[in-house]
Amino acid sequence: MRLATFGDDRIGVVHGDAVRDVSTLVDERGSGISRMRRLIEAWPALGSTAVSDAADRSSPARLADVELQPPVPDPTKIIAAPVNYADHQSEMNVDAHVSALGFFLKAPSSLLRPGGTIQLPYDDRRFDQEGELACIIGRRARSVSPAEALDHVFGYTGLMDITMRGGEDRSTRKSFQTFTPLGPWIVTADVFGAPGEVDLECWVSGEQRQKANTRDLIWDVAQLVSYASSVTTLHPGDVIATGTPAGVGPLAAGDTVVLNLSGLGGRLEVDVRADAAGPSPTTGKDRGPVPPPAR
């Protein structure tokens, strides 16, 4: 099942080029928690049949006529795996990968809707695209084993980890407003299939920069979820980005970035601008991992 957030915190089931509103399945409690998070929390009690029945009773709206939002607009945390493909480790010319580095956090406020605009904040720094598979946590997880981990995954979606190159902390360089495009929707785990056999492709302004398969992850999804749960409690709606393969490259105002993952049934597409870019106030420009040469 494909589940989207759209408009003013509406949730719906996506069929083809239409979405059917199922927002009434969760109470409008005014709790500050998004409907999608509440749907994920309620899923064990509701089940997919109740959601499908609600969708059948709802009139379809054209996807082209609604504004998609990040499928989970308010995760309690976004966890991301650094250097989780060997080819990306090689292109970045670094010795360590995820097994030595652990994970880093991205600010939830960095989320960007499908069709949104990445805003580059500085005109004297390099910013790169990083296309990734992300998993959405479905059930509370604390210290779960790899064998148990996928039972705690609700579904999968696409994520772009937009990154400023330099010597600043990863969480700083990756948490600017608009630096985490997410979507276009969630595909539930029962429909998505094996997360270890996903084709990933990413284009920038028509140039294919990344082409990989998640079978080449150093730590697979189960290992990532297990490790993350050993550090912190994972809650329904939390996002785990699994890492990016080789092919990262610089972005510039006017670019369009497109991410396609097999099994999603739709692309995540955003554009790039630099409307208020100015000089960077930090001095990390000439420090940190060496990225591949600018194209």
PDB file of C-alpha atoms in Angstrom:
ATOM      1  CA  MET A   1       0.000   0.000   0.000  1.00  0.00           C
ATOM      2  CA  ARG A   2       1.218   3.503  -0.849  1.00  0.00           C
ATOM      3  CA  LEU A   3       0.428   6.117   1.796  1.00  0.00           C
ATOM      4  CA  ALA A   4       0.877   9.842   1.286  1.00  0.00           C
ATOM      5  CA  THR A   5       0.566  13.007   3.317  1.00  0.00           C
ATOM      6  CA  PHE A   6      -0.862  15.938   1.378  1.00  0.00           C
ATOM      7  CA  GLY A   7      -2.444  19.343   1.831  1.00  0.00           C
ATOM      8  CA  ASP A   8      -3.051  20.400   5.425  1.00  0.00           C
ATOM      9  CA  ASP A   9      -2.099  17.160   7.205  1.00  0.00           C
ATOM     10  CA  ARG A  10      -4.367  14.928   5.121  1.00  0.00           C
ATOM     11  CA  ILE A  11      -3.400  11.287   4.632  1.00  0.00           C
ATOM     12  CA  GLY A  12      -4.374   9.133   1.703  1.00  0.00           C
ATOM     13  CA  VAL A  13      -3.887   5.908  -0.210  1.00  0.00           C
ATOM     14  CA  VAL A  14      -2.256   6.338  -3.619  1.00  0.00           C
ATOM     15  CA  HIS A  15      -3.599   4.316  -6.554  1.00  0.00           C
ATOM     16  CA  GLY A  16      -2.135   5.113  -9.944  1.00  0.00           C
ATOM     17  CA  ASP A  17      -2.355   8.857 -10.505  1.00  0.00           C
ATOM     18  CA  ALA A  18      -4.949   9.422  -7.761  1.00  0.00           C
ATOM     19  CA  VAL A  19      -5.047   9.633  -3.981  1.00  0.00           C
ATOM     20  CA  ARG A  20      -7.999   8.681  -1.774  1.00  0.00           C
ATOM     21  CA  ASP A  21      -8.321  10.515   1.530  1.00  0.00           C
ATOM     22  CA  VAL A  22      -8.413   8.286   4.633  1.00  0.00           C
ATOM     23  CA  SER A  23      -7.811  11.026   7.197  1.00  0.00           C
ATOM     24  CA  THR A  24     -10.953  10.101   9.138  1.00  0.00           C
ATOM     25  CA  LEU A  25      -9.277   6.884  10.288  1.00  0.00           C
ATOM     26  CA  VAL A  26      -7.403   8.863  12.927  1.00  0.00           C
ATOM     27  CA  ASP A  27      -8.932  11.415  15.253  1.00  0.00           C
ATOM     28  CA  GLU A  28      -8.171  15.077  14.712  1.00  0.00           C
ATOM     29  CA  ARG A  29      -6.955  15.506  18.253  1.00  0.00           C
ATOM     30  CA  GLY A  30      -5.017  18.726  17.887  1.00  0.00           C
ATOM     31  CA  SER A  31      -2.158  16.982  19.668  1.00  0.00           C
ATOM     32  CA  GLY A  32       0.593  18.364  17.477  1.00  0.00           C
ATOM     33  CA  ILE A  33       1.273  14.864  16.140  1.00  0.00           C
ATOM     34  CA  SER A  34       0.735  14.377  12.423  1.00  0.00           C
ATOM     35  CA  ARG A  35      -2.014  12.140  11.129  1.00  0.00           C
ATOM     36  CA  MET A  36       0.554   9.903   9.444  1.00  0.00           C
ATOM     37  CA  ARG A  37       2.365   9.256  12.697  1.00  0.00           C
ATOM     38  CA  ARG A  38      -0.950   8.494  14.387  1.00  0.00           C
ATOM     39  CA  LEU A  39      -1.919   6.176  11.538  1.00  0.00           C
ATOM     40  CA  ILE A  40       1.377   4.307  11.872  1.00  0.00           C
ATOM     41  CA  GLU A  41       0.854   3.987  15.629  1.00  0.00           C
ATOM     42  CA  ALA A  42      -2.697   2.705  15.074  1.00  0.00           C
ATOM     43  CA  TRP A  43      -1.771   0.348  12.240  1.00  0.00           C
ATOM     44  CA  PRO A  44      -1.508  -2.837  14.351  1.00  0.00           C
ATOM     45  CA  ALA A  45      -5.112  -2.298  15.493  1.00  0.00           C
ATOM     46  CA  LEU A  46      -6.463  -1.005  12.172  1.00  0.00           C
ATOM     47  CA  GLY A  47      -4.703  -3.236   9.683  1.00  0.00           C
ATOM     48  CA  SER A  48      -4.451  -2.756   5.941  1.00  0.00           C
ATOM     49  CA  THR A  49      -7.990  -4.026   5.282  1.00  0.00           C
ATOM     50  CA  ALA A  50      -9.587  -1.188   7.255  1.00  0.00           C
ATOM     51  CA  VAL A  51      -7.405   1.335   5.440  1.00  0.00           C
ATOM     52  CA  SER A  52      -8.264  -0.151   2.041  1.00  0.00           C
ATOM     53  CA  ASP A  53     -11.968  -0.107   2.895  1.00  0.00           C
ATOM     54  CA  ALA A  54     -11.742   3.553   3.917  1.00  0.00           C
ATOM     55  CA  ALA A  55      -9.978   4.340   0.650  1.00  0.00           C
ATOM     56  CA  ASP A  56     -12.702   2.574  -1.340  1.00  0.00           C
ATOM     57  CA  ARG A  57     -15.318   4.794   0.331  1.00  0.00           C
ATOM     58  CA  SER A  58     -13.384   7.968  -0.497  1.00  0.00           C
ATOM     59  CA  SER A  59     -13.578   9.910  -3.743  1.00  0.00           C
ATOM     60  CA  PRO A  60     -10.280  10.018  -5.640  1.00  0.00           C
ATOM     61  CA  ALA A  61      -8.346  13.238  -6.167  1.00  0.00           C
ATOM     62  CA  ARG A  62      -5.746  13.594  -8.893  1.00  0.00           C
ATOM     63  CA  LEU A  63      -2.203  13.544  -7.522  1.00  0.00           C
ATOM     64  CA  ALA A  64      -1.455  16.438  -9.840  1.00  0.00           C
ATOM     65  CA  ASP A  65      -4.100  18.497  -8.013  1.00  0.00           C
ATOM     66  CA  VAL A  66      -2.791  18.012  -4.466  1.00  0.00           C
ATOM     67  CA  GLU A  67       0.399  19.209  -2.808  1.00  0.00           C
ATOM     68  CA  LEU A  68       2.294  16.277  -1.383  1.00  0.00           C
ATOM     69  CA  GLN A  69       4.066  16.794   1.931  1.00  0.00           C
ATOM     70  CA  PRO A  70       6.864  14.754   3.512  1.00  0.00           C
ATOM     71  CA  PRO A  71       5.074  11.456   4.179  1.00  0.00           C
ATOM     72  CA  VAL A  72       6.040  11.708   7.855  1.00  0.00           C
ATOM     73  CA  PRO A  73       6.218  15.479   8.436  1.00  0.00           C
ATOM     74  CA  ASP A  74       7.184  15.256  12.111  1.00  0.00           C
ATOM     75  CA  PRO A  75       9.431  12.301  12.965  1.00  0.00           C
ATOM     76  CA  THR A  76      10.928  12.439  16.436  1.00  0.00           C
ATOM     77  CA  LYS A  77      14.289  11.816  14.800  1.00  0.00           C
ATOM     78  CA  ILE A  78      16.019  11.324  11.458  1.00  0.00           C
ATOM     79  CA  ILE A  79      18.905   8.873  11.776  1.00  0.00           C
ATOM     80  CA  ALA A  80      21.366   8.598   8.908  1.00  0.00           C
ATOM     81  CA  ALA A  81      24.147   6.163   8.044  1.00  0.00           C
ATOM     82  CA  PRO A  82      27.440   7.694   6.919  1.00  0.00           C
ATOM     83  CA  VAL A  83      29.557   5.909   4.298  1.00  0.00           C
ATOM     84  CA  ASN A  84      27.448   2.768   3.915  1.00  0.00           C
ATOM     85  CA  TYR A  85      28.455   1.828   0.349  1.00  0.00           C
ATOM     86  CA  ALA A  86      32.041   0.801  -0.441  1.00  0.00           C
ATOM     87  CA  ASP A  87      32.054   2.741  -3.711  1.00  0.00           C
ATOM     88  CA  HIS A  88      31.063   5.936  -1.881  1.00  0.00           C
ATOM     89  CA  GLN A  89      33.820   5.299   0.668  1.00  0.00           C
ATOM     90  CA  SER A  90      36.274   5.100  -2.214  1.00  0.00           C
ATOM     91  CA  GLU A  91      35.089   8.247  -3.982  1.00  0.00           C
ATOM     92  CA  MET A  92      35.213  10.222  -0.719  1.00  0.00           C
ATOM     93  CA  ASN A  93      38.746   8.971  -0.027  1.00  0.00           C
ATOM     94  CA  VAL A  94      38.012   8.077   3.608  1.00  0.00           C
ATOM     95  CA  ASP A  95      39.267   5.144   5.665  1.00  0.00           C
ATOM     96  CA  ALA A  96      36.248   4.630   7.930  1.00  0.00           C
ATOM     97  CA  HIS A  97      32.722   3.546   7.093  1.00  0.00           C
ATOM     98  CA  VAL A  98      29.498   2.981   9.013  1.00  0.00           C
ATOM     99  CA  SER A  99      30.874   0.180  11.204  1.00  0.00           C
ATOM    100  CA  ALA A 100      33.392   2.622  12.697  1.00  0.00           C
ATOM    101  CA  LEU A 101      31.349   5.820  12.459  1.00  0.00           C
ATOM    102  CA  GLY A 102      27.939   4.733  13.768  1.00  0.00           C
ATOM    103  CA  PHE A 103      25.211   7.159  12.723  1.00  0.00           C
ATOM    104  CA  PHE A 104      24.478  10.878  12.755  1.00  0.00           C
ATOM    105  CA  LEU A 105      21.267  12.861  13.210  1.00  0.00           C
ATOM    106  CA  LYS A 106      19.592  15.276  10.820  1.00  0.00           C
ATOM    107  CA  ALA A 107      17.237  17.938  12.140  1.00  0.00           C
ATOM    108  CA  PRO A 108      13.574  17.066  11.445  1.00  0.00           C
ATOM    109  CA  SER A 109      13.127  20.739  10.522  1.00  0.00           C
ATOM    110  CA  SER A 110      15.286  20.050   7.439  1.00  0.00           C
ATOM    111  CA  LEU A 111      12.489  18.006   5.809  1.00  0.00           C
ATOM    112  CA  LEU A 112      11.289  19.133   2.386  1.00  0.00           C
ATOM    113  CA  ARG A 113       8.144  18.081   0.540  1.00  0.00           C
ATOM    114  CA  PRO A 114       8.168  16.385  -2.868  1.00  0.00           C
ATOM    115  CA  GLY A 115       8.167  19.091  -5.509  1.00  0.00           C
ATOM    116  CA  GLY A 116       9.716  21.558  -3.073  1.00  0.00           C
ATOM    117  CA  THR A 117      12.795  23.721  -3.432  1.00  0.00           C
ATOM    118  CA  ILE A 118      16.202  23.165  -1.876  1.00  0.00           C
ATOM    119  CA  GLN A 119      17.591  26.540  -0.828  1.00  0.00           C
ATOM    120  CA  LEU A 120      21.391  26.715  -0.830  1.00  0.00           C
ATOM    121  CA  PRO A 121      22.385  29.020   2.052  1.00  0.00           C
ATOM    122  CA  TYR A 122      25.915  30.036   0.982  1.00  0.00           C
ATOM    123  CA  ASP A 123      27.551  31.108  -2.250  1.00  0.00           C
ATOM    124  CA  ASP A 124      31.094  30.087  -1.269  1.00  0.00           C
ATOM    125  CA  ARG A 125      30.530  26.433  -0.328  1.00  0.00           C
ATOM    126  CA  ARG A 126      29.929  23.213  -2.214  1.00  0.00           C
ATOM    127  CA  PHE A 127      26.613  21.369  -1.776  1.00  0.00           C
ATOM    128  CA  ASP A 128      26.033  17.816  -3.047  1.00  0.00           C
ATOM    129  CA  GLN A 129      23.094  15.532  -3.695  1.00  0.00           C
ATOM    130  CA  GLU A 130      22.955  12.125  -1.994  1.00  0.00           C
ATOM    131  CA  GLY A 131      20.100   9.809  -2.974  1.00  0.00           C
ATOM    132  CA  GLU A 132      19.079   7.159  -0.433  1.00  0.00           C
ATOM    133  CA  LEU A 133      16.539   4.529   0.569  1.00  0.00           C
ATOM    134  CA  ALA A 134      14.911   5.365   3.911  1.00  0.00           C
ATOM    135  CA  CYS A 135      12.891   3.147   6.212  1.00  0.00           C
ATOM    136  CA  ILE A 136      10.068   4.319   8.461  1.00  0.00           C
ATOM    137  CA  ILE A 137       9.771   2.764  11.903  1.00  0.00           C
ATOM    138  CA  GLY A 138       6.378   1.215  12.660  1.00  0.00           C
ATOM    139  CA  ARG A 139       6.681  -0.078  16.217  1.00  0.00           C
ATOM    140  CA  ARG A 140       8.690   1.033  19.220  1.00  0.00           C
ATOM    141  CA  ALA A 141      12.118  -0.570  19.074  1.00  0.00           C
ATOM    142  CA  ARG A 142      14.711  -0.726  21.815  1.00  0.00           C
ATOM    143  CA  SER A 143      17.728  -3.056  21.632  1.00  0.00           C
ATOM    144  CA  VAL A 144      16.219  -5.307  18.977  1.00  0.00           C
ATOM    145  CA  SER A 145      18.340  -7.898  17.209  1.00  0.00           C
ATOM    146  CA  PRO A 146      18.930  -7.840  13.439  1.00  0.00           C
ATOM    147  CA  ALA A 147      16.632 -10.864  13.200  1.00  0.00           C
ATOM    148  CA  GLU A 148      13.828  -8.875  14.850  1.00  0.00           C
ATOM    149  CA  ALA A 149      14.566  -5.506  13.285  1.00  0.00           C
ATOM    150  CA  LEU A 150      12.500  -5.660  10.097  1.00  0.00           C
ATOM    151  CA  ASP A 151       9.408  -6.504  12.148  1.00  0.00           C
ATOM    152  CA  HIS A 152       9.667  -2.943  13.462  1.00  0.00           C
ATOM    153  CA  VAL A 153       9.770  -1.331   9.995  1.00  0.00           C
ATOM    154  CA  PHE A 154       6.488   0.118   8.749  1.00  0.00           C
ATOM    155  CA  GLY A 155       7.591   0.933   5.230  1.00  0.00           C
ATOM    156  CA  TYR A 156      10.042   2.586   2.882  1.00  0.00           C
ATOM    157  CA  THR A 157      10.438   5.871   1.054  1.00  0.00           C
ATOM    158  CA  GLY A 158      12.992   7.977  -0.785  1.00  0.00           C
ATOM    159  CA  LEU A 159      15.286  10.495   0.869  1.00  0.00           C
ATOM    160  CA  MET A 160      17.852  12.996  -0.374  1.00  0.00           C
ATOM    161  CA  ASP A 161      20.598  13.809   2.105  1.00  0.00           C
ATOM    162  CA  ILE A 162      21.656  17.217   0.804  1.00  0.00           C
ATOM    163  CA  THR A 163      25.126  17.954   2.144  1.00  0.00           C
ATOM    164  CA  MET A 164      27.494  20.884   2.531  1.00  0.00           C
ATOM    165  CA  ARG A 165      31.076  19.715   2.060  1.00  0.00           C
ATOM    166  CA  GLY A 166      33.659  20.746   4.617  1.00  0.00           C
ATOM    167  CA  GLY A 167      35.001  20.139   8.076  1.00  0.00           C
ATOM    168  CA  GLU A 168      31.977  21.079  10.150  1.00  0.00           C
ATOM    169  CA  ASP A 169      30.109  18.359  12.046  1.00  0.00           C
ATOM    170  CA  ARG A 170      27.965  16.129   9.810  1.00  0.00           C
ATOM    171  CA  SER A 171      24.768  17.098  11.582  1.00  0.00           C
ATOM    172  CA  THR A 172      25.508  20.765  10.879  1.00  0.00           C
ATOM    173  CA  ARG A 173      26.369  20.262   7.218  1.00  0.00           C
ATOM    174  CA  LYS A 174      23.247  18.182   6.569  1.00  0.00           C
ATOM    175  CA  SER A 175      20.575  19.938   8.655  1.00  0.00           C
ATOM    176  CA  PHE A 176      19.985  23.205   6.827  1.00  0.00           C
ATOM    177  CA  GLN A 177      16.337  24.009   6.155  1.00  0.00           C
ATOM    178  CA  THR A 178      15.144  22.073   3.045  1.00  0.00           C
ATOM    179  CA  PHE A 179      18.133  19.662   3.116  1.00  0.00           C
ATOM    180  CA  THR A 180      16.085  16.464   3.583  1.00  0.00           C
ATOM    181  CA  PRO A 181      13.615  15.944   0.733  1.00  0.00           C
ATOM    182  CA  LEU A 182      11.460  12.928   1.666  1.00  0.00           C
ATOM    183  CA  GLY A 183       8.914  10.994  -0.359  1.00  0.00           C
ATOM    184  CA  PRO A 184       6.975  10.890  -2.530  1.00  0.00           C
ATOM    185  CA  TRP A 185       5.080   8.528  -0.204  1.00  0.00           C
ATOM    186  CA  ILE A 186       5.553   5.465   2.001  1.00  0.00           C
ATOM    187  CA  VAL A 187       5.198   1.979   0.586  1.00  0.00           C
ATOM    188  CA  THR A 188       4.297  -0.410   3.387  1.00  0.00           C
ATOM    189  CA  ALA A 189       6.833  -3.137   4.087  1.00  0.00           C
ATOM    190  CA  ASP A 190       4.486  -5.971   3.118  1.00  0.00           C
ATOM    191  CA  VAL A 191       4.148  -4.540  -0.393  1.00  0.00           C
ATOM    192  CA  PHE A 192       7.622  -3.082  -0.875  1.00  0.00           C
ATOM    193  CA  GLY A 193       9.443  -6.378  -0.690  1.00  0.00           C
ATOM    194  CA  ALA A 194      13.035  -7.095   0.279  1.00  0.00           C
ATOM    195  CA  PRO A 195      14.888  -3.873   1.155  1.00  0.00           C
ATOM    196  CA  GLY A 196      18.140  -5.547   0.140  1.00  0.00           C
ATOM    197  CA  GLU A 197      17.230  -5.683  -3.562  1.00  0.00           C
ATOM    198  CA  VAL A 198      16.310  -2.090  -4.392  1.00  0.00           C
ATOM    199  CA  ASP A 199      17.590  -0.312  -7.491  1.00  0.00           C
ATOM    200  CA  LEU A 200      18.522   3.317  -6.807  1.00  0.00           C
ATOM    201  CA  GLU A 201      18.990   5.985  -9.469  1.00  0.00           C
ATOM    202  CA  CYS A 202      19.514   9.715  -9.070  1.00  0.00           C
ATOM    203  CA  TRP A 203      19.662  12.420 -11.732  1.00  0.00           C
ATOM    204  CA  VAL A 204      20.670  16.076 -11.539  1.00  0.00           C
ATOM    205  CA  SER A 205      19.319  18.225 -14.372  1.00  0.00           C
ATOM    206  CA  GLY A 206      19.030  15.186 -16.617  1.00  0.00           C
ATOM    207  CA  GLU A 207      22.495  13.772 -15.843  1.00  0.00           C
ATOM    208  CA  GLN A 208      22.429  10.378 -14.154  1.00  0.00           C
ATOM    209  CA  ARG A 209      24.845  10.613 -11.259  1.00  0.00           C
ATOM    210  CA  GLN A 210      23.970   7.609  -9.121  1.00  0.00           C
ATOM    211  CA  LYS A 211      23.017   4.052 -10.043  1.00  0.00           C
ATOM    212  CA  ALA A 212      23.256   1.303  -7.423  1.00  0.00           C
ATOM    213  CA  ASN A 213      21.447  -1.494  -5.631  1.00  0.00           C
ATOM    214  CA  THR A 214      20.924  -1.796  -1.893  1.00  0.00           C
ATOM    215  CA  ARG A 215      22.444  -5.286  -1.965  1.00  0.00           C
ATOM    216  CA  ASP A 216      25.744  -3.367  -1.811  1.00  0.00           C
ATOM    217  CA  LEU A 217      25.002  -1.715   1.534  1.00  0.00           C
ATOM    218  CA  ILE A 218      27.776  -2.361   4.058  1.00  0.00           C
ATOM    219  CA  TRP A 219      25.200  -2.528   6.857  1.00  0.00           C
ATOM    220  CA  ASP A 220      21.802  -3.627   5.583  1.00  0.00           C
ATOM    221  CA  VAL A 221      18.495  -2.245   6.831  1.00  0.00           C
ATOM    222  CA  ALA A 222      18.156  -4.843   9.591  1.00  0.00           C
ATOM    223  CA  GLN A 223      21.637  -4.086  10.919  1.00  0.00           C
ATOM    224  CA  LEU A 224      20.988  -0.343  10.825  1.00  0.00           C
ATOM    225  CA  VAL A 225      17.692  -0.613  12.689  1.00  0.00           C
ATOM    226  CA  SER A 226      19.207  -2.970  15.247  1.00  0.00           C
ATOM    227  CA  TYR A 227      22.205  -0.737  15.860  1.00  0.00           C
ATOM    228  CA  ALA A 228      20.136   2.444  16.076  1.00  0.00           C
ATOM    229  CA  SER A 229      17.819   0.766  18.583  1.00  0.00           C
ATOM    230  CA  SER A 230      20.810  -0.136  20.738  1.00  0.00           C
ATOM    231  CA  VAL A 231      21.643   3.559  21.038  1.00  0.00           C
ATOM    232  CA  THR A 232      18.209   5.160  21.304  1.00  0.00           C
ATOM    233  CA  THR A 233      14.560   4.155  21.443  1.00  0.00           C
ATOM    234  CA  LEU A 234      12.976   4.209  17.999  1.00  0.00           C
ATOM    235  CA  HIS A 235       9.385   5.418  17.786  1.00  0.00           C
ATOM    236  CA  PRO A 236       6.698   5.026  15.109  1.00  0.00           C
ATOM    237  CA  GLY A 237       7.385   7.455  12.291  1.00  0.00           C
ATOM    238  CA  ASP A 238      11.116   7.758  12.919  1.00  0.00           C
ATOM    239  CA  VAL A 239      13.186   7.853   9.734  1.00  0.00           C
ATOM    240  CA  ILE A 240      16.398   5.922   9.096  1.00  0.00           C
ATOM    241  CA  ALA A 241      18.355   6.893   5.968  1.00  0.00           C
ATOM    242  CA  THR A 242      20.461   3.974   4.795  1.00  0.00           C
ATOM    243  CA  GLY A 243      23.332   5.823   3.104  1.00  0.00           C
ATOM    244  CA  THR A 244      24.254   6.930  -0.389  1.00  0.00           C
ATOM    245  CA  PRO A 245      26.239   5.180  -3.134  1.00  0.00           C
ATOM    246  CA  ALA A 246      28.931   6.671  -5.351  1.00  0.00           C
ATOM    247  CA  GLY A 247      28.045   9.506  -7.687  1.00  0.00           C
ATOM    248  CA  VAL A 248      27.549  12.447  -5.354  1.00  0.00           C
ATOM    249  CA  GLY A 249      28.193  15.780  -6.991  1.00  0.00           C
ATOM    250  CA  PRO A 250      27.721  19.524  -6.697  1.00  0.00           C
ATOM    251  CA  LEU A 251      24.391  21.307  -6.928  1.00  0.00           C
ATOM    252  CA  ALA A 252      23.743  24.777  -8.293  1.00  0.00           C
ATOM    253  CA  ALA A 253      20.779  27.102  -8.455  1.00  0.00           C
ATOM    254  CA  GLY A 254      18.530  26.043 -11.315  1.00  0.00           C
ATOM    255  CA  ASP A 255      19.189  22.318 -10.958  1.00  0.00           C
ATOM    256  CA  THR A 256      16.466  19.687 -10.691  1.00  0.00           C
ATOM    257  CA  VAL A 257      17.173  16.553  -8.639  1.00  0.00           C
ATOM    258  CA  VAL A 258      15.247  13.313  -9.214  1.00  0.00           C
ATOM    259  CA  LEU A 259      15.488  10.130  -7.135  1.00  0.00           C
ATOM    260  CA  ASN A 260      13.945   6.842  -8.237  1.00  0.00           C
ATOM    261  CA  LEU A 261      13.815   3.676  -6.136  1.00  0.00           C
ATOM    262  CA  SER A 262      12.385   0.431  -7.474  1.00  0.00           C
ATOM    263  CA  GLY A 263       9.317  -0.555  -5.516  1.00  0.00           C
ATOM    264  CA  LEU A 264       8.175   2.996  -4.730  1.00  0.00           C
ATOM    265  CA  GLY A 265       6.079   3.482  -7.836  1.00  0.00           C
ATOM    266  CA  GLY A 266       6.968   7.155  -8.093  1.00  0.00           C
ATOM    267  CA  ARG A 267       9.874   9.568  -8.120  1.00  0.00           C
ATOM    268  CA  LEU A 268      11.011  12.126  -5.582  1.00  0.00           C
ATOM    269  CA  GLU A 269      11.749  15.350  -7.466  1.00  0.00           C
ATOM    270  CA  VAL A 270      12.860  18.756  -6.168  1.00  0.00           C
ATOM    271  CA  ASP A 271      14.526  21.826  -7.593  1.00  0.00           C
ATOM    272  CA  VAL A 272      17.404  23.953  -6.356  1.00  0.00           C
ATOM    273  CA  ARG A 273      17.657  27.682  -5.726  1.00  0.00           C
ATOM    274  CA  ALA A 274      19.905  30.042  -3.803  1.00  0.00           C
ATOM    275  CA  ASP A 275      17.619  33.011  -3.246  1.00  0.00           C
ATOM    276  CA  ALA A 276      19.352  34.401  -0.159  1.00  0.00           C
ATOM    277  CA  ALA A 277      22.803  32.840  -0.424  1.00  0.00           C
ATOM    278  CA  GLY A 278      25.714  34.687   1.135  1.00  0.00           C
ATOM    279  CA  PRO A 279      29.131  33.908   2.592  1.00  0.00           C
ATOM    280  CA  SER A 280      29.488  31.051   5.047  1.00  0.00           C
ATOM    281  CA  PRO A 281      30.181  32.165   8.646  1.00  0.00           C
ATOM    282  CA  THR A 282      32.131  28.977   9.450  1.00  0.00           C
ATOM    283  CA  THR A 283      35.625  28.091   8.279  1.00  0.00           C
ATOM    284  CA  GLY A 284      35.343  24.418   7.365  1.00  0.00           C
ATOM    285  CA  LYS A 285      35.486  24.897   3.603  1.00  0.00           C
ATOM    286  CA  ASP A 286      38.963  23.463   3.112  1.00  0.00           C
ATOM    287  CA  ARG A 287      38.685  20.718   5.736  1.00  0.00           C
ATOM    288  CA  GLY A 288      36.959  17.357   5.932  1.00  0.00           C
ATOM    289  CA  PRO A 289      36.667  14.484   3.441  1.00  0.00           C
ATOM    290  CA  VAL A 290      37.807  15.160  -0.090  1.00  0.00           C
ATOM    291  CA  PRO A 291      34.825  14.916  -2.468  1.00  0.00           C
ATOM    292  CA  PRO A 292      35.158  13.803  -6.074  1.00  0.00           C
ATOM    293  CA  PRO A 293      36.107  16.558  -8.518  1.00  0.00           C
ATOM    294  CA  ALA A 294      33.352  18.945  -9.506  1.00  0.00           C
ATOM    295  CA  ARG A 295      31.738  17.921 -12.775  1.00  0.00           C
TER     296      ARG A 295
END
